[in-house]
Amino acid sequence: MQSQLNYTVCDILHVELSSYEFNSSTLAISPHFTNHIVMVKFLALAAVAASAAASAAVQIPQSPPKVINGTEVPMGKYSYVTSLRHDETYPSNCIASLVAPKILVTAAHCSLYEWARFASIGSHYLNGTMDGERIKIVKRTQHPKYNKASRYDYDFAVFELETASSFPPIKLNWDEDQFSAPGVVAWVRGFGTTKSDESQSPVLLEADVPIYSNAACQKAFSSLKYNITGSMICAGGESKDVCQGNSGGPLTVTRNGIEYLVGVTSLGFRCGVKGYPGGYARISEARDFIEPFLPKTAC
């Protein structure tokens, strides 16, 4: 009964039940955010799933974002990191990256249920109200090849802002070979705990993570019967990783002093578990989708 409950809630509501033990016969991999229904407690989700789907209540992720073993970034740096919220003061639940003055790139599963209505851009703080900008999101577009049944293949979305941000956007990497080769050290950033199950950090965190080959990543996830496709890239794993709530966040590399976005946080098995790297949507595989949204000078 427990394994059936895990599968049903995860599959229908995209909820990660991190307090339960998963195995390869159930849904072992989950996106890095947890969906809750407003005014419904976590433990009651399974019982109310059917009625909630038919109700007008907004479904909003509410789990704390996590960067496992992360450290605080310097104040004012990485201002392209954006937290997504239901309103201007609502807690952050997904992350995005500013790639043009009015354009954000995030994970497609962060666009489900249309809960993300505001973007907090350039804030060093979790609450998003002490600095930075708060701009309304006016349009969300998922990659045409994204399939929410599988959730992770082509897990890209573009969010359009009502007004332009004044913060500098991050550059996009279209060169798969140069920037995402196995062994390259990349960086992840987001808000949350420095260790799994601890309280949230009030400030922006970062961690360095090595990139895996897709073959090595597929081997790691083979026991879970999950397919790592060409639209994905893997990094991190033991000790340093991202966790629930950091979906859509940036995976970046720096070359010649310039930082490039190479991946979008997408999937993982628990958090920081040995032998299981985190999964990201590979930016170089989404050029045809993202580029039409950008000003010609953005790249």
Short mmCIF file of C-alpha atoms in Angstrom, two decimals:
data_model
loop_
_atom_site.label_atom_id
_atom_site.label_comp_id
_atom_site.label_asym_id
_atom_site.label_seq_id
_atom_site.Cartn_x
_atom_site.Cartn_y
_atom_site.Cartn_z
CA MET A 1 0.00 0.00 0.00
CA GLN A 2 2.83 2.38 0.83
CA SER A 3 4.59 1.90 -2.53
CA GLN A 4 1.27 2.38 -4.33
CA LEU A 5 0.67 5.61 -2.44
CA ASN A 6 4.17 6.89 -3.30
CA TYR A 7 3.68 6.26 -7.00
CA THR A 8 0.22 7.78 -7.17
CA VAL A 9 1.05 11.04 -5.42
CA CYS A 10 4.34 11.52 -7.25
CA ASP A 11 2.90 10.69 -10.64
CA ILE A 12 -0.25 12.80 -10.41
CA LEU A 13 0.87 15.76 -8.32
CA HIS A 14 4.63 15.68 -8.93
CA VAL A 15 5.22 15.41 -5.19
CA GLU A 16 8.53 14.16 -3.86
CA LEU A 17 7.90 12.18 -0.69
CA SER A 18 11.39 12.53 0.67
CA SER A 19 10.48 10.97 4.00
CA TYR A 20 9.62 7.63 2.33
CA GLU A 21 11.95 4.95 1.04
CA PHE A 22 11.71 4.44 -2.72
CA ASN A 23 12.88 1.47 -4.76
CA SER A 24 13.14 0.64 -8.44
CA SER A 25 9.65 -0.87 -8.55
CA THR A 26 8.11 2.48 -7.57
CA LEU A 27 8.77 5.97 -8.84
CA ALA A 28 12.34 6.41 -7.62
CA ILE A 29 13.22 9.68 -9.32
CA SER A 30 11.48 12.97 -8.65
CA PRO A 31 11.71 16.55 -9.88
CA HIS A 32 13.41 18.96 -7.48
CA PHE A 33 10.25 20.57 -6.14
CA THR A 34 7.28 19.45 -4.10
CA ASN A 35 3.72 20.43 -5.05
CA HIS A 36 1.27 21.15 -2.28
CA ILE A 37 -2.32 22.32 -2.59
CA VAL A 38 -3.15 25.55 -0.81
CA MET A 39 -4.50 24.92 2.71
CA VAL A 40 -3.99 21.14 2.39
CA LYS A 41 -1.40 19.51 4.62
CA PHE A 42 1.28 17.32 3.06
CA LEU A 43 0.14 14.07 4.67
CA ALA A 44 -3.39 14.51 3.33
CA LEU A 45 -2.37 14.86 -0.33
CA ALA A 46 -3.12 11.31 -1.39
CA ALA A 47 -6.61 11.40 0.04
CA VAL A 48 -7.56 14.67 -1.61
CA ALA A 49 -5.78 14.33 -4.97
CA ALA A 50 -8.91 13.62 -6.99
CA SER A 51 -11.01 16.41 -5.52
CA ALA A 52 -8.13 18.89 -5.66
CA ALA A 53 -7.58 18.27 -9.36
CA ALA A 54 -11.19 19.24 -10.00
CA SER A 55 -11.19 22.25 -7.71
CA ALA A 56 -10.25 25.83 -8.50
CA ALA A 57 -7.52 25.89 -5.84
CA VAL A 58 -4.12 26.89 -7.14
CA GLN A 59 -1.51 24.15 -6.84
CA ILE A 60 1.75 25.65 -5.58
CA PRO A 61 5.08 23.99 -4.77
CA GLN A 62 6.07 24.76 -1.19
CA SER A 63 9.17 22.71 -0.35
CA PRO A 64 12.36 24.47 0.74
CA PRO A 65 15.00 24.69 -1.99
CA LYS A 66 18.30 23.06 -1.12
CA VAL A 67 21.92 23.25 -2.26
CA ILE A 68 23.67 20.40 -0.45
CA ASN A 69 26.93 21.57 1.16
CA GLY A 70 26.65 24.96 -0.51
CA THR A 71 28.35 28.18 0.58
CA GLU A 72 27.06 31.74 0.50
CA VAL A 73 27.79 33.68 -2.69
CA PRO A 74 29.27 37.19 -2.52
CA MET A 75 26.66 39.91 -2.09
CA GLY A 76 25.49 41.30 -5.43
CA LYS A 77 26.98 38.50 -7.51
CA TYR A 78 25.05 36.14 -9.83
CA SER A 79 22.11 38.53 -10.03
CA TYR A 80 20.70 36.55 -12.96
CA VAL A 81 19.50 33.92 -10.44
CA THR A 82 15.73 34.31 -10.16
CA SER A 83 13.27 32.80 -7.71
CA LEU A 84 9.74 32.02 -8.90
CA ARG A 85 6.76 32.82 -6.67
CA HIS A 86 2.97 32.74 -6.66
CA ASP A 87 2.90 36.42 -5.69
CA GLU A 88 5.46 39.06 -4.77
CA THR A 89 5.84 37.91 -1.17
CA TYR A 90 5.17 34.17 -1.51
CA PRO A 91 8.08 31.78 -0.69
CA SER A 92 10.40 30.72 -3.49
CA ASN A 93 9.75 27.24 -4.86
CA CYS A 94 11.47 27.08 -8.26
CA ILE A 95 14.48 28.89 -9.68
CA ALA A 96 15.09 30.40 -13.12
CA SER A 97 17.90 32.22 -14.93
CA LEU A 98 17.62 35.65 -16.52
CA VAL A 99 18.93 35.21 -20.09
CA ALA A 100 17.61 38.47 -21.60
CA PRO A 101 16.00 41.58 -20.03
CA LYS A 102 12.48 40.14 -20.31
CA ILE A 103 13.25 36.41 -20.64
CA LEU A 104 13.77 33.65 -18.05
CA VAL A 105 14.79 30.04 -18.70
CA THR A 106 13.62 27.42 -16.21
CA ALA A 107 12.42 23.81 -16.06
CA ALA A 108 9.20 22.89 -17.86
CA HIS A 109 7.87 21.14 -14.77
CA CYS A 110 8.07 24.52 -12.97
CA SER A 111 5.41 25.81 -15.38
CA LEU A 112 2.84 23.16 -14.42
CA TYR A 113 -0.39 24.44 -12.83
CA GLU A 114 0.63 28.05 -13.70
CA TRP A 115 1.46 28.73 -10.04
CA ALA A 116 4.53 30.88 -10.88
CA ARG A 117 3.26 34.42 -11.41
CA PHE A 118 6.09 36.61 -10.13
CA ALA A 119 9.86 36.57 -10.54
CA SER A 120 12.24 37.85 -7.86
CA ILE A 121 15.39 38.81 -9.76
CA GLY A 122 18.80 39.75 -8.39
CA SER A 123 18.00 39.17 -4.73
CA HIS A 124 20.66 37.83 -2.37
CA TYR A 125 17.94 36.83 0.09
CA LEU A 126 15.41 34.03 0.18
CA ASN A 127 12.46 36.31 0.96
CA GLY A 128 13.14 38.27 -2.24
CA THR A 129 11.84 41.54 -0.79
CA MET A 130 14.99 43.06 0.73
CA ASP A 131 16.71 43.81 -2.57
CA GLY A 132 16.46 43.05 -6.27
CA GLU A 133 13.36 43.28 -8.45
CA ARG A 134 9.92 41.69 -8.41
CA ILE A 135 8.40 41.46 -11.89
CA LYS A 136 5.17 39.85 -13.04
CA ILE A 137 5.38 36.81 -15.34
CA VAL A 138 3.01 37.26 -18.29
CA LYS A 139 3.63 34.15 -20.41
CA ARG A 140 5.02 30.62 -19.95
CA THR A 141 6.07 28.42 -22.87
CA GLN A 142 7.16 24.80 -22.52
CA HIS A 143 9.51 23.09 -24.95
CA PRO A 144 7.32 21.41 -27.61
CA LYS A 145 9.02 18.06 -26.98
CA TYR A 146 8.45 18.16 -23.23
CA ASN A 147 6.13 15.40 -22.07
CA LYS A 148 4.88 15.81 -18.51
CA ALA A 149 4.20 12.08 -18.35
CA SER A 150 7.95 11.42 -18.50
CA ARG A 151 8.71 14.84 -16.93
CA TYR A 152 12.42 15.05 -17.63
CA ASP A 153 13.12 14.84 -21.37
CA TYR A 154 13.39 18.37 -22.83
CA ASP A 155 12.58 19.84 -19.43
CA PHE A 156 12.79 23.46 -20.61
CA ALA A 157 10.45 26.42 -20.31
CA VAL A 158 10.72 30.10 -21.20
CA PHE A 159 8.95 32.67 -19.02
CA GLU A 160 8.32 36.17 -20.37
CA LEU A 161 8.29 39.18 -18.02
CA GLU A 162 5.92 42.13 -18.02
CA THR A 163 8.78 44.65 -17.83
CA ALA A 164 12.50 44.42 -18.49
CA SER A 165 14.92 43.64 -15.69
CA SER A 166 17.83 46.00 -15.08
CA PHE A 167 20.15 43.15 -14.03
CA PRO A 168 22.68 41.66 -16.48
CA PRO A 169 21.58 38.30 -17.93
CA ILE A 170 23.76 35.21 -18.04
CA LYS A 171 25.12 34.11 -21.40
CA LEU A 172 23.86 30.90 -22.98
CA ASN A 173 26.11 28.08 -24.10
CA TRP A 174 25.30 26.49 -27.44
CA ASP A 175 28.63 24.62 -27.69
CA GLU A 176 28.05 21.19 -26.16
CA ASP A 177 31.58 19.85 -26.61
CA GLN A 178 33.54 22.76 -25.20
CA PHE A 179 31.57 23.54 -22.09
CA SER A 180 29.95 20.35 -20.88
CA ALA A 181 32.66 17.72 -21.29
CA PRO A 182 32.88 15.06 -18.55
CA GLY A 183 35.14 16.16 -15.71
CA VAL A 184 34.54 19.88 -16.22
CA VAL A 185 33.73 21.58 -12.92
CA ALA A 186 30.39 23.38 -13.05
CA TRP A 187 28.44 25.38 -10.46
CA VAL A 188 24.90 25.21 -9.11
CA ARG A 189 23.14 28.02 -7.25
CA GLY A 190 19.93 28.40 -5.29
CA PHE A 191 18.37 29.10 -1.91
CA GLY A 192 18.09 26.71 0.99
CA THR A 193 19.87 24.34 3.34
CA THR A 194 23.56 23.49 3.43
CA LYS A 195 22.73 19.91 4.42
CA SER A 196 19.70 17.74 3.73
CA ASP A 197 16.81 18.18 6.18
CA GLU A 198 18.23 21.29 7.84
CA SER A 199 16.43 24.64 7.92
CA GLN A 200 16.54 26.97 4.94
CA SER A 201 19.38 29.39 4.41
CA PRO A 202 18.22 32.99 4.11
CA VAL A 203 20.85 33.72 1.45
CA LEU A 204 21.88 32.56 -2.03
CA LEU A 205 24.13 29.48 -1.99
CA GLU A 206 26.45 27.82 -4.51
CA ALA A 207 28.34 24.55 -4.88
CA ASP A 208 30.86 23.22 -7.39
CA VAL A 209 29.89 19.94 -9.09
CA PRO A 210 31.75 17.79 -11.66
CA ILE A 211 30.02 16.98 -14.95
CA TYR A 212 29.41 13.29 -15.73
CA SER A 213 29.28 11.67 -19.14
CA ASN A 214 25.79 10.60 -20.17
CA ALA A 215 27.03 7.01 -20.30
CA ALA A 216 28.18 7.17 -16.66
CA CYS A 217 24.94 8.85 -15.68
CA GLN A 218 22.88 6.21 -17.46
CA LYS A 219 24.80 3.50 -15.62
CA ALA A 220 24.08 5.19 -12.30
CA PHE A 221 20.35 5.35 -13.00
CA SER A 222 20.00 1.99 -14.78
CA SER A 223 18.81 0.21 -11.63
CA LEU A 224 15.98 2.73 -11.44
CA LYS A 225 14.94 1.94 -15.02
CA TYR A 226 15.28 5.55 -16.13
CA ASN A 227 16.61 6.66 -19.51
CA ILE A 228 19.17 9.49 -19.68
CA THR A 229 18.64 11.12 -23.08
CA GLY A 230 20.65 13.53 -25.20
CA SER A 231 18.58 16.45 -23.88
CA MET A 232 20.06 15.86 -20.42
CA ILE A 233 23.38 16.48 -18.70
CA CYS A 234 24.44 15.14 -15.29
CA ALA A 235 26.63 16.64 -12.58
CA GLY A 236 27.34 16.41 -8.86
CA GLY A 237 26.17 13.59 -6.65
CA GLU A 238 27.88 12.69 -3.38
CA SER A 239 28.43 15.53 -0.89
CA LYS A 240 27.47 18.38 -3.26
CA ASP A 241 24.17 18.50 -5.10
CA VAL A 242 20.85 20.28 -5.51
CA CYS A 243 17.64 19.07 -3.92
CA GLN A 244 13.87 19.65 -3.75
CA GLY A 245 12.80 23.18 -4.57
CA ASN A 246 15.80 24.07 -6.72
CA SER A 247 14.16 22.98 -9.97
CA GLY A 248 14.88 25.25 -12.90
CA GLY A 249 18.05 26.61 -11.31
CA PRO A 250 21.29 27.17 -13.21
CA LEU A 251 24.15 24.79 -13.92
CA THR A 252 26.99 27.02 -15.13
CA VAL A 253 30.60 26.98 -16.25
CA THR A 254 33.06 29.86 -16.55
CA ARG A 255 35.55 30.31 -19.38
CA ASN A 256 37.90 33.29 -19.78
CA GLY A 257 36.07 35.11 -17.01
CA ILE A 258 32.65 34.72 -18.65
CA GLU A 259 29.93 32.59 -17.08
CA TYR A 260 27.69 30.46 -19.30
CA LEU A 261 24.46 28.61 -18.59
CA VAL A 262 24.89 24.95 -19.61
CA GLY A 263 22.02 23.25 -17.77
CA VAL A 264 18.69 23.66 -15.99
CA THR A 265 18.09 21.72 -12.76
CA SER A 266 15.64 18.94 -13.54
CA LEU A 267 15.81 15.61 -11.67
CA GLY A 268 17.61 13.60 -9.01
CA PHE A 269 17.53 10.60 -6.71
CA ARG A 270 17.27 11.89 -3.16
CA CYS A 271 20.03 14.48 -2.60
CA GLY A 272 23.80 14.13 -2.58
CA VAL A 273 23.66 10.32 -2.63
CA LYS A 274 26.86 8.54 -3.66
CA GLY A 275 26.66 7.18 -7.19
CA TYR A 276 23.66 9.29 -8.22
CA PRO A 277 24.49 12.63 -9.90
CA GLY A 278 21.85 15.29 -10.39
CA GLY A 279 20.11 15.58 -13.75
CA TYR A 280 19.84 18.80 -15.75
CA ALA A 281 18.26 19.84 -19.04
CA ARG A 282 21.11 20.44 -21.50
CA ILE A 283 20.98 24.02 -22.84
CA SER A 284 22.80 23.19 -26.08
CA GLU A 285 19.88 20.89 -27.00
CA ALA A 286 17.33 23.71 -26.72
CA ARG A 287 18.82 26.36 -28.99
CA ASP A 288 16.01 26.16 -31.57
CA PHE A 289 13.48 26.58 -28.78
CA ILE A 290 15.13 29.36 -26.74
CA GLU A 291 16.78 31.53 -29.38
CA PRO A 292 13.58 32.91 -30.98
CA PHE A 293 12.69 34.52 -27.63
CA LEU A 294 16.01 36.40 -27.41
CA PRO A 295 17.05 39.79 -28.76
CA LYS A 296 19.59 39.32 -31.53
CA THR A 297 22.33 40.74 -29.30
CA ALA A 298 21.59 38.40 -26.36
CA CYS A 299 24.01 35.73 -27.55
#
